JSON list of C-alpha atoms in Angstrom, two decimals:
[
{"chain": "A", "resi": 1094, "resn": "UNK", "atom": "CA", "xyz": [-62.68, 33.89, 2.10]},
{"chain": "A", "resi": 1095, "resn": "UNK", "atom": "CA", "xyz": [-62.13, 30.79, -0.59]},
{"chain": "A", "resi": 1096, "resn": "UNK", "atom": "CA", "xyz": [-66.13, 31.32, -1.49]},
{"chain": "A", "resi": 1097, "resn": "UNK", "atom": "CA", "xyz": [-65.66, 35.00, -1.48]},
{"chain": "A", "resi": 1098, "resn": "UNK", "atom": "CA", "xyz": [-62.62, 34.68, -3.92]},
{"chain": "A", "resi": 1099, "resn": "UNK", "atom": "CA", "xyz": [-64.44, 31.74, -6.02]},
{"chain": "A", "resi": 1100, "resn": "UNK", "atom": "CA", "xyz": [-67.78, 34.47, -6.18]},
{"chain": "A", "resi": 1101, "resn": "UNK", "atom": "CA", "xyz": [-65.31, 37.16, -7.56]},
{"chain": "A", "resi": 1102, "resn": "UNK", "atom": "CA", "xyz": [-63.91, 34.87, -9.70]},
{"chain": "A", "resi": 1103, "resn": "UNK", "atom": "CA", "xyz": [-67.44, 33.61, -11.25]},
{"chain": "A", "resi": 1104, "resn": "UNK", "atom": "CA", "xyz": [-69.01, 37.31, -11.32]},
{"chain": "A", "resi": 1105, "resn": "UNK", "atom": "CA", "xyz": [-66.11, 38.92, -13.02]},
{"chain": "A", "resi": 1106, "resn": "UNK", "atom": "CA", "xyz": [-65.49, 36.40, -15.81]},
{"chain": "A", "resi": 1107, "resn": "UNK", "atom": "CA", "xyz": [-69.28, 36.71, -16.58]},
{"chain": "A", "resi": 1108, "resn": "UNK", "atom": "CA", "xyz": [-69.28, 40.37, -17.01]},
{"chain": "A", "resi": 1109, "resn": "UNK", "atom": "CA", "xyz": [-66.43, 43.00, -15.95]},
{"chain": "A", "resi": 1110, "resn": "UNK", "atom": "CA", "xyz": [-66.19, 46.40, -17.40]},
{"chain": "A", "resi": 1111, "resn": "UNK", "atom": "CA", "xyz": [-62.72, 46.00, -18.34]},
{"chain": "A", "resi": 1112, "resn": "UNK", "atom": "CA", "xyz": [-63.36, 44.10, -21.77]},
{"chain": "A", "resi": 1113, "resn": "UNK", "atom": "CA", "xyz": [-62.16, 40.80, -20.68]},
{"chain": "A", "resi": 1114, "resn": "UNK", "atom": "CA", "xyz": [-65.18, 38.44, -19.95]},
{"chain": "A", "resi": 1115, "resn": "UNK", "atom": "CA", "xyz": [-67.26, 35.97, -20.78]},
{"chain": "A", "resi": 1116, "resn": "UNK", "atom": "CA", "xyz": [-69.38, 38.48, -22.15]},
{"chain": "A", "resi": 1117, "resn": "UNK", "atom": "CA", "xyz": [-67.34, 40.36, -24.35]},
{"chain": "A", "resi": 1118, "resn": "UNK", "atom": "CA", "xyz": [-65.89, 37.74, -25.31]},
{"chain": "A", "resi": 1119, "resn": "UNK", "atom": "CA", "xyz": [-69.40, 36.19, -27.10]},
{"chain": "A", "resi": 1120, "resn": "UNK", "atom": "CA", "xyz": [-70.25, 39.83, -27.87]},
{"chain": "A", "resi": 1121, "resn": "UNK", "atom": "CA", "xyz": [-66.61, 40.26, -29.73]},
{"chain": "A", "resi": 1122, "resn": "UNK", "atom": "CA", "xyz": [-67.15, 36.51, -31.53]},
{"chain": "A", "resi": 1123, "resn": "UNK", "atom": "CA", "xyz": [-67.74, 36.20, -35.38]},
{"chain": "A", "resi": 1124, "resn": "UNK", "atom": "CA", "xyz": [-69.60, 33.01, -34.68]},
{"chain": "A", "resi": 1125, "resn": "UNK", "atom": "CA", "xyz": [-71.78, 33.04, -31.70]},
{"chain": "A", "resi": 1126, "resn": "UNK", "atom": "CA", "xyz": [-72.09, 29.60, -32.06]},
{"chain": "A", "resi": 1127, "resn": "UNK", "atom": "CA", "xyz": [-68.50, 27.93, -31.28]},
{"chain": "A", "resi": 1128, "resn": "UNK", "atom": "CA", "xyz": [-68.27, 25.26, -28.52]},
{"chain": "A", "resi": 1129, "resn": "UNK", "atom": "CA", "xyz": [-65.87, 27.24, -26.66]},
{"chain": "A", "resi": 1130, "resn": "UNK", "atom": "CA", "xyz": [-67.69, 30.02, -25.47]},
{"chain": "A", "resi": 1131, "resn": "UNK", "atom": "CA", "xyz": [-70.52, 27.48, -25.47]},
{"chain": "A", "resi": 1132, "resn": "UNK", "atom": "CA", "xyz": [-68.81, 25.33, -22.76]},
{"chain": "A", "resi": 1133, "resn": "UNK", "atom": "CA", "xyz": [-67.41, 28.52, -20.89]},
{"chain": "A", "resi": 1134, "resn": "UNK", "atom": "CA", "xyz": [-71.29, 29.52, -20.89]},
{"chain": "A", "resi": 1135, "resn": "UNK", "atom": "CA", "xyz": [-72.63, 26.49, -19.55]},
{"chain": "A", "resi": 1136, "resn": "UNK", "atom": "CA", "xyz": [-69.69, 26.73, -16.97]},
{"chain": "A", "resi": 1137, "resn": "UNK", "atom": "CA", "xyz": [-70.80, 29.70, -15.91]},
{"chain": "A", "resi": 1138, "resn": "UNK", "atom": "CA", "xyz": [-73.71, 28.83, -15.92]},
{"chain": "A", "resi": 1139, "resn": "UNK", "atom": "CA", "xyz": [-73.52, 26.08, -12.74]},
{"chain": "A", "resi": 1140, "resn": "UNK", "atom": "CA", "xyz": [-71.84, 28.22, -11.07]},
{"chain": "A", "resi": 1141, "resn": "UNK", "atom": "CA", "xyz": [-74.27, 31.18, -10.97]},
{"chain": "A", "resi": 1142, "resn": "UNK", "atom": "CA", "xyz": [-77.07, 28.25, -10.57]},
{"chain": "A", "resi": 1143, "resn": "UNK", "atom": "CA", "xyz": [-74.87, 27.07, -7.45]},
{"chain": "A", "resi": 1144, "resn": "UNK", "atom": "CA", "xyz": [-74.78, 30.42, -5.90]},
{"chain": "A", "resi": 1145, "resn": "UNK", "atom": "CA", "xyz": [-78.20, 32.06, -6.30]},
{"chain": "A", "resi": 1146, "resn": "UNK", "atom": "CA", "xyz": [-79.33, 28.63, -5.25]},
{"chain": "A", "resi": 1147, "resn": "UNK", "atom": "CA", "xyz": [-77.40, 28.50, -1.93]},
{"chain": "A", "resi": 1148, "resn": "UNK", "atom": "CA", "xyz": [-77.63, 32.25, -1.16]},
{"chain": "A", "resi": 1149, "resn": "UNK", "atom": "CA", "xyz": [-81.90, 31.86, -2.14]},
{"chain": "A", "resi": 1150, "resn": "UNK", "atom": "CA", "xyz": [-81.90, 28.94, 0.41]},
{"chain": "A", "resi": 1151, "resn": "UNK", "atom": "CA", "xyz": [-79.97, 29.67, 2.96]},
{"chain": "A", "resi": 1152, "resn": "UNK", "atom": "CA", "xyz": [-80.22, 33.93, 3.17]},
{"chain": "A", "resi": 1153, "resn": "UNK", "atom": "CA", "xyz": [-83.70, 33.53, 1.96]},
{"chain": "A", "resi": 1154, "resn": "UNK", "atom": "CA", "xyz": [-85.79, 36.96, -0.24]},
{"chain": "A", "resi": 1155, "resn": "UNK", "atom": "CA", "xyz": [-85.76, 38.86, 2.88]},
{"chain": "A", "resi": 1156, "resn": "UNK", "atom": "CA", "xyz": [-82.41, 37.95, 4.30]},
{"chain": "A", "resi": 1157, "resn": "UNK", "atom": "CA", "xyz": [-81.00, 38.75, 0.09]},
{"chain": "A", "resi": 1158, "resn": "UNK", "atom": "CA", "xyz": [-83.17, 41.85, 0.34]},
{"chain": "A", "resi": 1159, "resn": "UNK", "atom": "CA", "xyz": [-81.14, 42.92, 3.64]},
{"chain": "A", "resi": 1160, "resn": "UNK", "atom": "CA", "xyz": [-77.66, 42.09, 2.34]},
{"chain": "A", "resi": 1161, "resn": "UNK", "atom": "CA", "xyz": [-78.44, 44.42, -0.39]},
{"chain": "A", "resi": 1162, "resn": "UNK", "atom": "CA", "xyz": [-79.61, 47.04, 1.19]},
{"chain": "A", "resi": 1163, "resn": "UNK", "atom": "CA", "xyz": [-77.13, 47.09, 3.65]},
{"chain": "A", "resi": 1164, "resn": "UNK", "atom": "CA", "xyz": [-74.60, 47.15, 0.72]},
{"chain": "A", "resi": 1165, "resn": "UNK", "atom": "CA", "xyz": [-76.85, 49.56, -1.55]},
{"chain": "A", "resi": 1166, "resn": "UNK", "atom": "CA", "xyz": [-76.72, 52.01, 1.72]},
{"chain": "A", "resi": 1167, "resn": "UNK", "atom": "CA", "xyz": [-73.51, 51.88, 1.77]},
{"chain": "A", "resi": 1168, "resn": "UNK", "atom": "CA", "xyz": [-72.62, 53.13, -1.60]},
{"chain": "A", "resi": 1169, "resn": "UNK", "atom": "CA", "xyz": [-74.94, 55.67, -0.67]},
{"chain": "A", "resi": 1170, "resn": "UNK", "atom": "CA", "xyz": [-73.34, 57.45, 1.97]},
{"chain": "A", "resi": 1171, "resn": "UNK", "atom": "CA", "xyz": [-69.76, 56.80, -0.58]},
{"chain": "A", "resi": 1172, "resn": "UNK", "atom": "CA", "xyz": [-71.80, 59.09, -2.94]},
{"chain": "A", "resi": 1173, "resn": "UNK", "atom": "CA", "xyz": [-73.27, 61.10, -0.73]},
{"chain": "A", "resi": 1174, "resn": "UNK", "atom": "CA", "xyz": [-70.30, 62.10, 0.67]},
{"chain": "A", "resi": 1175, "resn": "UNK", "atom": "CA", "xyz": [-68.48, 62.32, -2.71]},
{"chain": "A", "resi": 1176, "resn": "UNK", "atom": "CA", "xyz": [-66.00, 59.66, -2.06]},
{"chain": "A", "resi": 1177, "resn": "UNK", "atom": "CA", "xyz": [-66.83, 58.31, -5.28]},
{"chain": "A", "resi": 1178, "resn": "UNK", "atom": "CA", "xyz": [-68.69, 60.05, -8.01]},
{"chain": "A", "resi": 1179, "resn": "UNK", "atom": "CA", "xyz": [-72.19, 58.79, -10.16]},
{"chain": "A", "resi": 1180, "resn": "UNK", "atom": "CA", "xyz": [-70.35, 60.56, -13.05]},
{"chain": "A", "resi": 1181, "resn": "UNK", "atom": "CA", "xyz": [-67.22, 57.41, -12.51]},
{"chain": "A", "resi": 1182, "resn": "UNK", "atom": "CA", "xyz": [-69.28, 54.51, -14.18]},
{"chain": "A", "resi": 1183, "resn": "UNK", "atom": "CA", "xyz": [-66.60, 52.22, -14.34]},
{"chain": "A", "resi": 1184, "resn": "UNK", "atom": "CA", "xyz": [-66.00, 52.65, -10.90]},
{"chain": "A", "resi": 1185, "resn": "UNK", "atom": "CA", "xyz": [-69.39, 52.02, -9.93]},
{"chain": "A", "resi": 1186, "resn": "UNK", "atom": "CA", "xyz": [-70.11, 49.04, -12.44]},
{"chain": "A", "resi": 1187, "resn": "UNK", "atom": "CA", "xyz": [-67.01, 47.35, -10.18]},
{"chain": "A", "resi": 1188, "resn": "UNK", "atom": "CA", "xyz": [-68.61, 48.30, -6.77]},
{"chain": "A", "resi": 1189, "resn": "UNK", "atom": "CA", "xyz": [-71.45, 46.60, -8.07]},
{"chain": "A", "resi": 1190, "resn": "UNK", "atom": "CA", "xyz": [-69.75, 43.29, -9.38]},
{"chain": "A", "resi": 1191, "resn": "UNK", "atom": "CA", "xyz": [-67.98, 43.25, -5.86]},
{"chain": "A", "resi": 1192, "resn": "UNK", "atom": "CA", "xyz": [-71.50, 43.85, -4.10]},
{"chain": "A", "resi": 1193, "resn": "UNK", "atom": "CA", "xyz": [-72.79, 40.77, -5.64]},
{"chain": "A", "resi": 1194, "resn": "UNK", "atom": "CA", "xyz": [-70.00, 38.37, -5.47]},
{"chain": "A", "resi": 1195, "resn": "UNK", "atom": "CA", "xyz": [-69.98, 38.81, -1.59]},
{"chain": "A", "resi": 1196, "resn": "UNK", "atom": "CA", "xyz": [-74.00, 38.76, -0.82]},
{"chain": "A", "resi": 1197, "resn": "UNK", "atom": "CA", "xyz": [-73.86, 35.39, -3.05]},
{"chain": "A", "resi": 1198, "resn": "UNK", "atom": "CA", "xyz": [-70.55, 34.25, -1.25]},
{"chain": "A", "resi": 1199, "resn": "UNK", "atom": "CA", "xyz": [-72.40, 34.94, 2.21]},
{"chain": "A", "resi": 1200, "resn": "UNK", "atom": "CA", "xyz": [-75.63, 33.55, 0.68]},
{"chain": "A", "resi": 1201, "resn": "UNK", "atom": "CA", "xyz": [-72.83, 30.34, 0.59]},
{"chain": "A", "resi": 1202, "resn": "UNK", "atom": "CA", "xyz": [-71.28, 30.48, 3.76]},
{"chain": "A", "resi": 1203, "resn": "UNK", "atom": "CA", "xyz": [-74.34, 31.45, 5.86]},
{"chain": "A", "resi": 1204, "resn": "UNK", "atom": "CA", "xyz": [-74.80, 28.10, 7.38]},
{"chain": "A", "resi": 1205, "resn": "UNK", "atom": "CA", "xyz": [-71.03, 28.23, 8.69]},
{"chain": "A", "resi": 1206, "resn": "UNK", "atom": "CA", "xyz": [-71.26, 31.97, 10.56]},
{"chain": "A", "resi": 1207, "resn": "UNK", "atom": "CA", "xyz": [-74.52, 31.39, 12.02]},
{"chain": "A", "resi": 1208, "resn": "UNK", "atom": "CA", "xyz": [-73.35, 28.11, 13.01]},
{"chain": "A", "resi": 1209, "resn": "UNK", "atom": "CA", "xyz": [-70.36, 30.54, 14.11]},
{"chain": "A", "resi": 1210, "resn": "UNK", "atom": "CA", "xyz": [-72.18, 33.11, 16.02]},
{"chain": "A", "resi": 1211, "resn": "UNK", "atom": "CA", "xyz": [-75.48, 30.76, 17.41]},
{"chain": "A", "resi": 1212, "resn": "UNK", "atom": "CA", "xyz": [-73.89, 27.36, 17.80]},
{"chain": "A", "resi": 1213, "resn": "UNK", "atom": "CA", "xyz": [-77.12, 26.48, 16.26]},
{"chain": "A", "resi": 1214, "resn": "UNK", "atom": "CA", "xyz": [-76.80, 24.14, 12.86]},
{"chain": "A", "resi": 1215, "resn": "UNK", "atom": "CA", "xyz": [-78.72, 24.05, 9.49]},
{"chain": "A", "resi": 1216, "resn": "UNK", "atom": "CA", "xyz": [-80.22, 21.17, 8.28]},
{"chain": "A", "resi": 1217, "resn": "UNK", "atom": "CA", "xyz": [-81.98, 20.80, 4.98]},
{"chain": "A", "resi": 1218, "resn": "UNK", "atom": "CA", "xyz": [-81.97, 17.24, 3.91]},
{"chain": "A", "resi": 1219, "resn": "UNK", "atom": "CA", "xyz": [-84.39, 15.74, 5.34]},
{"chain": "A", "resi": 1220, "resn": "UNK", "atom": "CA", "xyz": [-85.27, 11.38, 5.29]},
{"chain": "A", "resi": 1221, "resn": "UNK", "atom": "CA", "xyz": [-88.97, 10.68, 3.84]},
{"chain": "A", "resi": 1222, "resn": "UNK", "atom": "CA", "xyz": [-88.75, 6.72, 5.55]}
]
């Protein structure tokens, strides 16, 4: 849940439709060059590297690919049966932020439920001697 919440936190201070991000925030500046939003980018920036690294490694292109379209079909059927509307962009911009915090949060934590559910662990580091 912590790695959900962090993912959340990191997606929605890059970009949220409500006109309080990162984004708007250099969009919004007189000088796009101040070492504020230049150390809140490069903040950001690790994170997002941290994330798509973990969820790239450890859900892999067809494991991401899933986790998407499992989420993607599930807005789906919420449109298709007019739960929410295509017309309600702000709505759907959200959905979307909230999609991609949790793929990249269980990109993070896949090691820990399939250790969860298989009893089998991950290992990645490996020792060349």
């Amino acid at each position: 849940m912590i790695r959900w919440v962090l993912a959340l936190l990191l997606v929605f201070t890059t970009y949220n439709p409500s006109g309080y991000s990162w984004y708007h925030w250099l969009a919004q500046a007189a000088n796009k060059i101040e070492p504020l939003i230049a150390l809140a980018g490069v903040l950001l920036l690790i994170g997002w590297v941290i994330y798509v690294r973990a969820t790239a490694r450890s859900l892999g292109v067809i494991g991401t690919l899933l986790a998407l379209a499992l989420f993607g079909t599930l807005v789906w059927a919420l449109i298709y049966y007019q739960v929410i509307s295509l017309s309600n962009t702000t709505l759907l911009t959200y959905i979307v932020l909230i999609i991609l915090s949790a793929v990249m949060a269980t990109g993070l934590s896949w090691s820990h439920i399939r250790r969860r559910m298989s009893g089998q662990l991950d290992v990645d580091d490996r020792d060349d001697d």
